[in-house]
PDB file of C-alpha atoms and ligand atoms in Angstrom:
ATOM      1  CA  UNK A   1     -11.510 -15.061  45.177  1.00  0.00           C
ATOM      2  CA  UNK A   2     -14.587 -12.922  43.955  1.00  0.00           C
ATOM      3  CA  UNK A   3     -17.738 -15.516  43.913  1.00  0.00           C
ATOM      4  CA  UNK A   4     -19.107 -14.107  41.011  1.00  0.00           C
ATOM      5  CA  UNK A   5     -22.425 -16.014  41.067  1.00  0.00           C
ATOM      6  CA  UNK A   6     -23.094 -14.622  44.664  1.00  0.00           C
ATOM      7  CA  UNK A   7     -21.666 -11.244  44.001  1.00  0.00           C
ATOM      8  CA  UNK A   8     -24.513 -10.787  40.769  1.00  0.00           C
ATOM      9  CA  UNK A   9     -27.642 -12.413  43.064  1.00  0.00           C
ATOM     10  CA  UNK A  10     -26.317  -9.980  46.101  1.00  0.00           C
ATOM     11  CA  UNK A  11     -26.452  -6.848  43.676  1.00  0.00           C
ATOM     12  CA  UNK A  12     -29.409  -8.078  42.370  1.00  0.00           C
ATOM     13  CA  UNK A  13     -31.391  -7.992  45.450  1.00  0.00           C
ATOM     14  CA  UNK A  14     -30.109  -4.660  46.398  1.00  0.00           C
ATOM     15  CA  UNK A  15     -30.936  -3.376  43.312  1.00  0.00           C
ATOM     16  CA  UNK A  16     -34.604  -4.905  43.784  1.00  0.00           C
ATOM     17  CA  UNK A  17     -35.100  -3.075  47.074  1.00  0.00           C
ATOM     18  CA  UNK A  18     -34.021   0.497  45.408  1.00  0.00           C
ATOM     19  CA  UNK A  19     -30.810   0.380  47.524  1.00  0.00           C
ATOM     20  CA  UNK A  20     -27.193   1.058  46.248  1.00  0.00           C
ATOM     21  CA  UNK A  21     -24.077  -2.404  46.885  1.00  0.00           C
ATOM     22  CA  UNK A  22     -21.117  -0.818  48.061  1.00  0.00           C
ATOM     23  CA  UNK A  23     -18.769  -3.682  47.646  1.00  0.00           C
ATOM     24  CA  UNK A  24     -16.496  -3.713  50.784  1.00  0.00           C
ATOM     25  CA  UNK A  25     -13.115  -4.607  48.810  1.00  0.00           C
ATOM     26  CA  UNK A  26     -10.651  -4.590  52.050  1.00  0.00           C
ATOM     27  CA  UNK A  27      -7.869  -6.601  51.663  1.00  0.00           C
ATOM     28  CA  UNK A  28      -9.228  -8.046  48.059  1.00  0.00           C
ATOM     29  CA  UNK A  29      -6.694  -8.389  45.491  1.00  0.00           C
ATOM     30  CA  UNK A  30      -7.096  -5.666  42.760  1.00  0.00           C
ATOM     31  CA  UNK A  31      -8.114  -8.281  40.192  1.00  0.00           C
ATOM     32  CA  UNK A  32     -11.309  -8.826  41.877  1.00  0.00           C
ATOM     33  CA  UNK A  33     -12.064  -5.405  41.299  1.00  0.00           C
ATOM     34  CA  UNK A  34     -11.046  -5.022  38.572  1.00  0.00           C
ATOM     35  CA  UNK A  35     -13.278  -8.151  37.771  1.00  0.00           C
ATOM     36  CA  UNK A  36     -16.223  -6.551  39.683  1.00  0.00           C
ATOM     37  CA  UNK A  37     -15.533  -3.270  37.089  1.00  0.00           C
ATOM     38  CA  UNK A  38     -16.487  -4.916  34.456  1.00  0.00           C
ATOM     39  CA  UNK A  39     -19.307  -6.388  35.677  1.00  0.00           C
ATOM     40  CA  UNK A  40     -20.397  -2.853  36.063  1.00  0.00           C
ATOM     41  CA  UNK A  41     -19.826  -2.256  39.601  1.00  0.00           C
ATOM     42  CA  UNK A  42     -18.863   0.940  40.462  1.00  0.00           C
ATOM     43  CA  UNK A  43     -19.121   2.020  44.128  1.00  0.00           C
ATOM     44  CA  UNK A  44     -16.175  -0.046  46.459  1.00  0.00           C
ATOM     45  CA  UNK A  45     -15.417   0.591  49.920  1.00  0.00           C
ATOM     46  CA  UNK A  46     -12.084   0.233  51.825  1.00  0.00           C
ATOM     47  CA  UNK A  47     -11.334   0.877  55.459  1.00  0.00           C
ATOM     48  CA  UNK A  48      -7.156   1.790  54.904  1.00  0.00           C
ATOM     49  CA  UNK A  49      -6.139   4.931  53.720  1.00  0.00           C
ATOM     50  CA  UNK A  50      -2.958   3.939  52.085  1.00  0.00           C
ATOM     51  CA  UNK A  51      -4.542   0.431  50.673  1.00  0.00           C
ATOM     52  CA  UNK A  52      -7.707   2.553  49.110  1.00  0.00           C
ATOM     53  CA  UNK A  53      -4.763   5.068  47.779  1.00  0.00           C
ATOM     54  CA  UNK A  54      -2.923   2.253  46.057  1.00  0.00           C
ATOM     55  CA  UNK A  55      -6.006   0.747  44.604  1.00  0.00           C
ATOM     56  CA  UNK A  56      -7.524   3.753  43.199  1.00  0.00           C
ATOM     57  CA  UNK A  57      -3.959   3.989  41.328  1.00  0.00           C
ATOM     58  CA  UNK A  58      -4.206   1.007  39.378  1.00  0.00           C
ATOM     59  CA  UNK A  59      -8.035   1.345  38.521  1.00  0.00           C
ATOM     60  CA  UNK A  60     -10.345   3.395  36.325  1.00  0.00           C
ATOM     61  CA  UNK A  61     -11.014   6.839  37.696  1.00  0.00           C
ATOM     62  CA  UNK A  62     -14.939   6.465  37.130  1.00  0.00           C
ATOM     63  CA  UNK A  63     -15.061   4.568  40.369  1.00  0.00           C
ATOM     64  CA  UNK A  64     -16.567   5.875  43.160  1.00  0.00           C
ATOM     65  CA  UNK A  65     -14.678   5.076  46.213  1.00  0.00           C
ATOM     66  CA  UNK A  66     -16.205   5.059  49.822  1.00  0.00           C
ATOM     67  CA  UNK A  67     -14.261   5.388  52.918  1.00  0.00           C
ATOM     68  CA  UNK A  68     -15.513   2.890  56.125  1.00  0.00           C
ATOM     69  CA  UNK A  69     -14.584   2.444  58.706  1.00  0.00           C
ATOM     70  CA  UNK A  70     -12.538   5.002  61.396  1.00  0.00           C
ATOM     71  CA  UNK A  71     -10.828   7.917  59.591  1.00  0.00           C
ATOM     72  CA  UNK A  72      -7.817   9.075  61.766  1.00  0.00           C
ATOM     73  CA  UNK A  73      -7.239  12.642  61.619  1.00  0.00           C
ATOM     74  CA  UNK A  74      -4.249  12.790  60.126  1.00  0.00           C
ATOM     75  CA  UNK A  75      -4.937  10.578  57.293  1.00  0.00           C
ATOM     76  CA  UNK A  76      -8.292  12.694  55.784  1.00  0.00           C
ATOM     77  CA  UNK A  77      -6.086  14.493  53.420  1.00  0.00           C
ATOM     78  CA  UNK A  78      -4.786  11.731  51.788  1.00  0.00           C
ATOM     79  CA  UNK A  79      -8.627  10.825  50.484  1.00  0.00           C
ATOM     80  CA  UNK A  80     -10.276  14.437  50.049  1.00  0.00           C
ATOM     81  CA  UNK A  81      -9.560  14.804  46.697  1.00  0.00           C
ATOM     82  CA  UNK A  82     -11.476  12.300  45.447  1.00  0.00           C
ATOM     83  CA  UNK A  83     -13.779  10.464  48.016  1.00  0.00           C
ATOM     84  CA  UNK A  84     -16.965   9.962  47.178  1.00  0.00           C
ATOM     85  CA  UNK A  85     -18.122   9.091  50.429  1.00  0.00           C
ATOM     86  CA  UNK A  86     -16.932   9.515  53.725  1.00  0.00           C
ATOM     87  CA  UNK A  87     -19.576   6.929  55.654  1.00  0.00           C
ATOM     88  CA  UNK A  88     -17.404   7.384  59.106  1.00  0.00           C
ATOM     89  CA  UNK A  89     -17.811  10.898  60.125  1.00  0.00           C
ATOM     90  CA  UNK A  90     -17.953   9.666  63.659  1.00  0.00           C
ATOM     91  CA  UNK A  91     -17.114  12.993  65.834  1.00  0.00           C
ATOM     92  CA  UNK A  92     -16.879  16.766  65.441  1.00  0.00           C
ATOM     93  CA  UNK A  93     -13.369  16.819  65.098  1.00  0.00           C
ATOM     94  CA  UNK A  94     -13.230  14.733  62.315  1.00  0.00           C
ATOM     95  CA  UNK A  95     -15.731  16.505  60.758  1.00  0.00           C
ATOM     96  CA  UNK A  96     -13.631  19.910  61.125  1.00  0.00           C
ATOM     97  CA  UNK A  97     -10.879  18.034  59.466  1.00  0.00           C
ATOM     98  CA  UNK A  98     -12.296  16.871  56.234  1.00  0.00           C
ATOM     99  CA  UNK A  99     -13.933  20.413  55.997  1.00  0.00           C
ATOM    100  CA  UNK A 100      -9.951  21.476  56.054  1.00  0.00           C
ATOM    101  CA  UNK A 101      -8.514  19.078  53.950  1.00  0.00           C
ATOM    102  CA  UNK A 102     -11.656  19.401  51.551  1.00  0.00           C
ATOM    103  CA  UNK A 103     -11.474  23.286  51.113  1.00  0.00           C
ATOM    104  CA  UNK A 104      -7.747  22.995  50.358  1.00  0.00           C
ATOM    105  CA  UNK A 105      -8.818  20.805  47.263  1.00  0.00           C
ATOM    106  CA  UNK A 106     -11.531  23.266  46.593  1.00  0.00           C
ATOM    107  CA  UNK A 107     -14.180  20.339  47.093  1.00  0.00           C
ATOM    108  CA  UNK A 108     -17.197  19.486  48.785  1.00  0.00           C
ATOM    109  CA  UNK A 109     -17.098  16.121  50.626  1.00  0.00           C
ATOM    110  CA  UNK A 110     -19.854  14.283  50.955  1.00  0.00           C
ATOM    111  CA  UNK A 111     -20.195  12.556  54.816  1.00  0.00           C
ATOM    112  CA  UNK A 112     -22.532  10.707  56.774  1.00  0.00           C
ATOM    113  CA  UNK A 113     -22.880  10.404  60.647  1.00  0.00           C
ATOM    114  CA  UNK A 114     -22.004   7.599  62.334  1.00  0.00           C
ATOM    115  CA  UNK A 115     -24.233   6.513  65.262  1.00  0.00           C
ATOM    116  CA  UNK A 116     -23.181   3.857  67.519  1.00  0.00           C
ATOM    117  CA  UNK A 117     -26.218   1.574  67.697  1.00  0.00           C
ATOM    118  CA  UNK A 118     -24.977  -2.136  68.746  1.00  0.00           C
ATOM    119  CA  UNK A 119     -24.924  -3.575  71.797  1.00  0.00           C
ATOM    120  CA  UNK A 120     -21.144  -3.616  71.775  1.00  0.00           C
ATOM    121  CA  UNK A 121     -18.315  -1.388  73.486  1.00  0.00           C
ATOM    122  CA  UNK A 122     -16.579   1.265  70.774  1.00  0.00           C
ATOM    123  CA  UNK A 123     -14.843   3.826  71.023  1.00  0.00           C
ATOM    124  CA  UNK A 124     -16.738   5.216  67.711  1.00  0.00           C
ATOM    125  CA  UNK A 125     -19.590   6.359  66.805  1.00  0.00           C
ATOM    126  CA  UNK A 126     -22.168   8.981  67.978  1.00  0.00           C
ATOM    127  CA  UNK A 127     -25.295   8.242  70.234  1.00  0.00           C
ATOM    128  CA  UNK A 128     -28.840   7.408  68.528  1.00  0.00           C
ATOM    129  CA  UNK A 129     -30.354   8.519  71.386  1.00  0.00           C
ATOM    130  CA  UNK A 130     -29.043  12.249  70.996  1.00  0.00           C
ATOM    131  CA  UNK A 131     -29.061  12.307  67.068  1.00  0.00           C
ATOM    132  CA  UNK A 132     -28.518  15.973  66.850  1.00  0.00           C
ATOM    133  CA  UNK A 133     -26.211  16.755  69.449  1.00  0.00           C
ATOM    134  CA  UNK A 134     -23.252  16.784  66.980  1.00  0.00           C
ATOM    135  CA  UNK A 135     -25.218  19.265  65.124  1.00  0.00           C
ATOM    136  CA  UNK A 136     -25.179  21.687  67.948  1.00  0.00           C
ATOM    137  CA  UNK A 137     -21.390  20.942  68.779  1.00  0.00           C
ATOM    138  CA  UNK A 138     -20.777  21.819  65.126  1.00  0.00           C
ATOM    139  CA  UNK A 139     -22.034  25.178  63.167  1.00  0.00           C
ATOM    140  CA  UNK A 140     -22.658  23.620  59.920  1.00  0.00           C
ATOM    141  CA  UNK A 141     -22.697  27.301  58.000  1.00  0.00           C
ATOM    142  CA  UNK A 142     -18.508  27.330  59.148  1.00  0.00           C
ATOM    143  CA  UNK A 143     -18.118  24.153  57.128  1.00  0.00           C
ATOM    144  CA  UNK A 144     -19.124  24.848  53.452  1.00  0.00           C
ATOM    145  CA  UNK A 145     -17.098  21.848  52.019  1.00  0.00           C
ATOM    146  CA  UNK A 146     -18.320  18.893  54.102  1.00  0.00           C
ATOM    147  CA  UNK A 147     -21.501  18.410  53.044  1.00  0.00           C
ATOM    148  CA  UNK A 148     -24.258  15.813  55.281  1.00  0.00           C
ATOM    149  CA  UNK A 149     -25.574  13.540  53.469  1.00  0.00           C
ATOM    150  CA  UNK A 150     -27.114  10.914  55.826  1.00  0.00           C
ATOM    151  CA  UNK A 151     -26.527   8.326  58.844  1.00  0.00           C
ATOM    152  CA  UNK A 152     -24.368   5.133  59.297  1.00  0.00           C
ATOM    153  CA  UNK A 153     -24.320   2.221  61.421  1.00  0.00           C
ATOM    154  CA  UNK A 154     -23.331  -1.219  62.391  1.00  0.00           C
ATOM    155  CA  UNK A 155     -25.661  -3.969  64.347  1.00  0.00           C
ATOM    156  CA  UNK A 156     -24.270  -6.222  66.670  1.00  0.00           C
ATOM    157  CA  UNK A 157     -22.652  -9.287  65.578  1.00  0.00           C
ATOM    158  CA  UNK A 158     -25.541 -11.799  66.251  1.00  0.00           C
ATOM    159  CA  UNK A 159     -27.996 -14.415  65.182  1.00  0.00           C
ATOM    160  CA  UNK A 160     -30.722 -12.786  67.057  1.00  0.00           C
ATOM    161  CA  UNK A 161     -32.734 -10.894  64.015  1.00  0.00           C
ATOM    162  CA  UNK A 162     -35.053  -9.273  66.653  1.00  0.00           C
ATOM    163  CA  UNK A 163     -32.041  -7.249  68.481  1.00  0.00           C
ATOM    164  CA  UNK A 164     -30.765  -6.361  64.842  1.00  0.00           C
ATOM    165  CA  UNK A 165     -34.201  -5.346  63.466  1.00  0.00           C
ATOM    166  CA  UNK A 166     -34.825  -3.232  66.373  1.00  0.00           C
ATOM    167  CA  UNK A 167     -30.992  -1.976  66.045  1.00  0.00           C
ATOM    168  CA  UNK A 168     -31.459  -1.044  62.571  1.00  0.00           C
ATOM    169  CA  UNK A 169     -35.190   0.691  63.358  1.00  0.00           C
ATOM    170  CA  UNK A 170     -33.239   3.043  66.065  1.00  0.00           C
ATOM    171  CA  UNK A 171     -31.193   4.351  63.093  1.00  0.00           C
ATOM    172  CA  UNK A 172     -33.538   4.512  60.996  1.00  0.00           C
ATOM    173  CA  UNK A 173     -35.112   6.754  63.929  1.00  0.00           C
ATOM    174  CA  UNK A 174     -32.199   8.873  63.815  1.00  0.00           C
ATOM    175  CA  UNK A 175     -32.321   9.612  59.861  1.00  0.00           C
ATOM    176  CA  UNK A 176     -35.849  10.625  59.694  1.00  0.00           C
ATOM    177  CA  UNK A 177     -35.712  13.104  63.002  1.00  0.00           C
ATOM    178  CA  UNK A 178     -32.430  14.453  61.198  1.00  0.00           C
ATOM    179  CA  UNK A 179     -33.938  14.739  57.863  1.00  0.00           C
ATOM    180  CA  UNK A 180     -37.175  16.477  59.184  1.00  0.00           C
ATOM    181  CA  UNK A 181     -36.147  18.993  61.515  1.00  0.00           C
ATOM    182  CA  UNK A 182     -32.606  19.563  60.652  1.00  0.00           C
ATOM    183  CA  UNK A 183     -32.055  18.925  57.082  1.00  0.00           C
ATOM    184  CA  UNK A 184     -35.707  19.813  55.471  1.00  0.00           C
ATOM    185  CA  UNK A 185     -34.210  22.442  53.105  1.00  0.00           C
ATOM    186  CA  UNK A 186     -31.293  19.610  52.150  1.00  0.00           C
ATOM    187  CA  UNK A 187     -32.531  17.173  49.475  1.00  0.00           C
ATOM    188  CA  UNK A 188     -29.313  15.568  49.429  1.00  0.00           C
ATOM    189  CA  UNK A 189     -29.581  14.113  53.407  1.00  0.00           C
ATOM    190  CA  UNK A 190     -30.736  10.861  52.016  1.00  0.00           C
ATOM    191  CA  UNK A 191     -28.704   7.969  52.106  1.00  0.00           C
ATOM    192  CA  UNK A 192     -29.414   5.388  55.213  1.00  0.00           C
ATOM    193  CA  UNK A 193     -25.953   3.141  55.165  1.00  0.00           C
ATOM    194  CA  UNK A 194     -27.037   0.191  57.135  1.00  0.00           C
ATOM    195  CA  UNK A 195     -26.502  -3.408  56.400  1.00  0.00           C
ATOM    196  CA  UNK A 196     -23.195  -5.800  55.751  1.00  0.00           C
ATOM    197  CA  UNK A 197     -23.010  -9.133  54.770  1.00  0.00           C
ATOM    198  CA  UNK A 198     -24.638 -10.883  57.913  1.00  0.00           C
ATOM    199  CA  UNK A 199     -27.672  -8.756  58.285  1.00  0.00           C
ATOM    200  CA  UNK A 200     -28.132  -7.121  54.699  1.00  0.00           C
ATOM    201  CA  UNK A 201     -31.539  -8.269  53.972  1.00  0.00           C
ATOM    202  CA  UNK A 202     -32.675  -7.001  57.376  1.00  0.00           C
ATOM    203  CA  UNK A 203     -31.589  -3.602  56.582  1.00  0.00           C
ATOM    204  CA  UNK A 204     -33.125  -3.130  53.682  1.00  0.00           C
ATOM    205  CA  UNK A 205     -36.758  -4.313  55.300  1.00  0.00           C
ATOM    206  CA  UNK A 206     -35.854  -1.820  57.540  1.00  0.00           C
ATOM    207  CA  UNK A 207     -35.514   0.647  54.831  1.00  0.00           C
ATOM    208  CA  UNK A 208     -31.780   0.643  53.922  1.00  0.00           C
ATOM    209  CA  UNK A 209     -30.747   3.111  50.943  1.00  0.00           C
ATOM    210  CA  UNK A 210     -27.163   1.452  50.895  1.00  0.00           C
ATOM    211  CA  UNK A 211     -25.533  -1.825  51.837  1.00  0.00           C
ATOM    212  CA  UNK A 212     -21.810  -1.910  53.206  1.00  0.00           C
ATOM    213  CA  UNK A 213     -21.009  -5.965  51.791  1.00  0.00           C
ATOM    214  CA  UNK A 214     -17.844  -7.406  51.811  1.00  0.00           C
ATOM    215  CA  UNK A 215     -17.182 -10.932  53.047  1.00  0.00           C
ATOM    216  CA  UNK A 216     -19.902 -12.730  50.906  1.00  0.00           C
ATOM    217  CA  UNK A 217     -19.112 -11.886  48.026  1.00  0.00           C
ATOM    218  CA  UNK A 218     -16.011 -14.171  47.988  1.00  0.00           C
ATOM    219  CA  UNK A 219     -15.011 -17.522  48.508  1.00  0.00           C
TER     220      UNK A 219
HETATM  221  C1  PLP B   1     -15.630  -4.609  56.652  1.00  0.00           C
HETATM  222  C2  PLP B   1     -16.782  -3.694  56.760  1.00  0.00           C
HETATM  223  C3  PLP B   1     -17.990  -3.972  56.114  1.00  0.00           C
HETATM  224  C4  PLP B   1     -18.229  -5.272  55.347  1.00  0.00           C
HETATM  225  O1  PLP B   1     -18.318  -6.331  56.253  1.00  0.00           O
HETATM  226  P1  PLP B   1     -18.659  -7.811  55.768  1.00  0.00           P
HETATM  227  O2  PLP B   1     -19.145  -8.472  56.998  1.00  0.00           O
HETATM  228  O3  PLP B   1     -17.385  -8.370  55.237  1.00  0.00           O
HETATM  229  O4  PLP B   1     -19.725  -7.698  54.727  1.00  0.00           O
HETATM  230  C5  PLP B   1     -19.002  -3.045  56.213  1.00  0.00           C
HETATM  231  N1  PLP B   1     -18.856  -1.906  56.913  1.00  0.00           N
HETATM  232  C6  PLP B   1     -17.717  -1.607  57.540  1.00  0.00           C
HETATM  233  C7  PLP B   1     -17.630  -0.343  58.306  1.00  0.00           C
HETATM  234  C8  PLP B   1     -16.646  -2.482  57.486  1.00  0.00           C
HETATM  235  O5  PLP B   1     -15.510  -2.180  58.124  1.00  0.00           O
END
């Protein structure tokens, strides 16, 4: 059940520290939502194709909807019409894809680049320490409908603050050598996704423009 007392003071403090709460809404009941809606929330994340498909049916269409979480290939189409943000673009050939998908709708999709910065194995996510690699494996002028709008990542799962401080300061790293010699010309690279609901607060001392939380904001 949505903890509506949390969910407000949560929002609040993002709000505070200029960032934007995308409320993670996996596996939530529509009613919470819907609940959330009213309360004037109006960016939700989901991590399912078909789920976030079935929700945005039974909900007002002024919600923006965020996809986290791996996006399998195959499934891109079934969110490019209306995705507002695609905060998983975790390797070239996804990216290719939602350019495909998008330019059949005759839309641009905004996407961010994942970077893998915890200290845990995945198979996703590209590598901090090469932040524009991805850049040269793609030509970004031969994909007019995905448009770049920033980074993503996840810290490790610990209590250690130090290890996720210095997790979150690699990606903010990453964002600021992007934005300054690759995306210069782009005001729209701008949005640092970084923080969930174990290590929000960290992310946005560490400059967070948008918070990923899910868990917390229920009972
Ligand atoms: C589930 C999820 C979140 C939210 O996690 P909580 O710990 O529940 O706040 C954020 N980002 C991604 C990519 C997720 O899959």
């Amino acid at each position: 059940m949505l903890n509506e007392e949390m969910f407000l003071a949560v929002r609040e403090e993002v709000t505070q520290a200029k960032a934007i709460l995308v409320a993670i809404t996996k596996q939530r009941p529509i009613a919470d939502i819907r609940r959330m809606y009213e309360l004037g929330q109006r960016d939700f994340g989901e991590n399912r194709v078909p789920e976030l498909i079935e929700k945005r049916e039974a909900l007002p269409n002024d919600i923006r909807w965020h996809f986290v979480g791996h996006l399998q290939r195959n499934k891109v189409s079934g969110i490019t019409p209306f995705i507002h943000l695609i905060h998983a673009g975790d390797s070239p050939r996804l990216i290719r894809q939602i350019n495909k998908d998008a330019a059949k709708d005759g839309r641009i999709v905004p996407v961010l680049l994942q970077y893998h910065i915890a200290d845990e194995a995945s198979k996703y996510g590209l590598d901090p320490a090469h932040p524009a690699a991805v850049l040269s494996e793609l030509n970004l002028k031969e994909l007019p409908n995905v448009l770049i709008s920033g980074v993503m990542g996840m810290a490790t799962y610990t209590d250690v603050d130090e290890q996720i401080a210095g997790e979150f300061n690699a990606l903010h790293e990453a964002f600021t050598f992007l934005k300054n010699k690759h995306f210069s010309e782009q005001k729209d690279f701008a949005t640092l996704s970084m923080g969930m609901s174990g290590d929000y607060p960290i992310a946005l001392q560490r400059g967070s423009t948008m918070v990923r939380v899910g868990s917390l904001l229920f009972n």
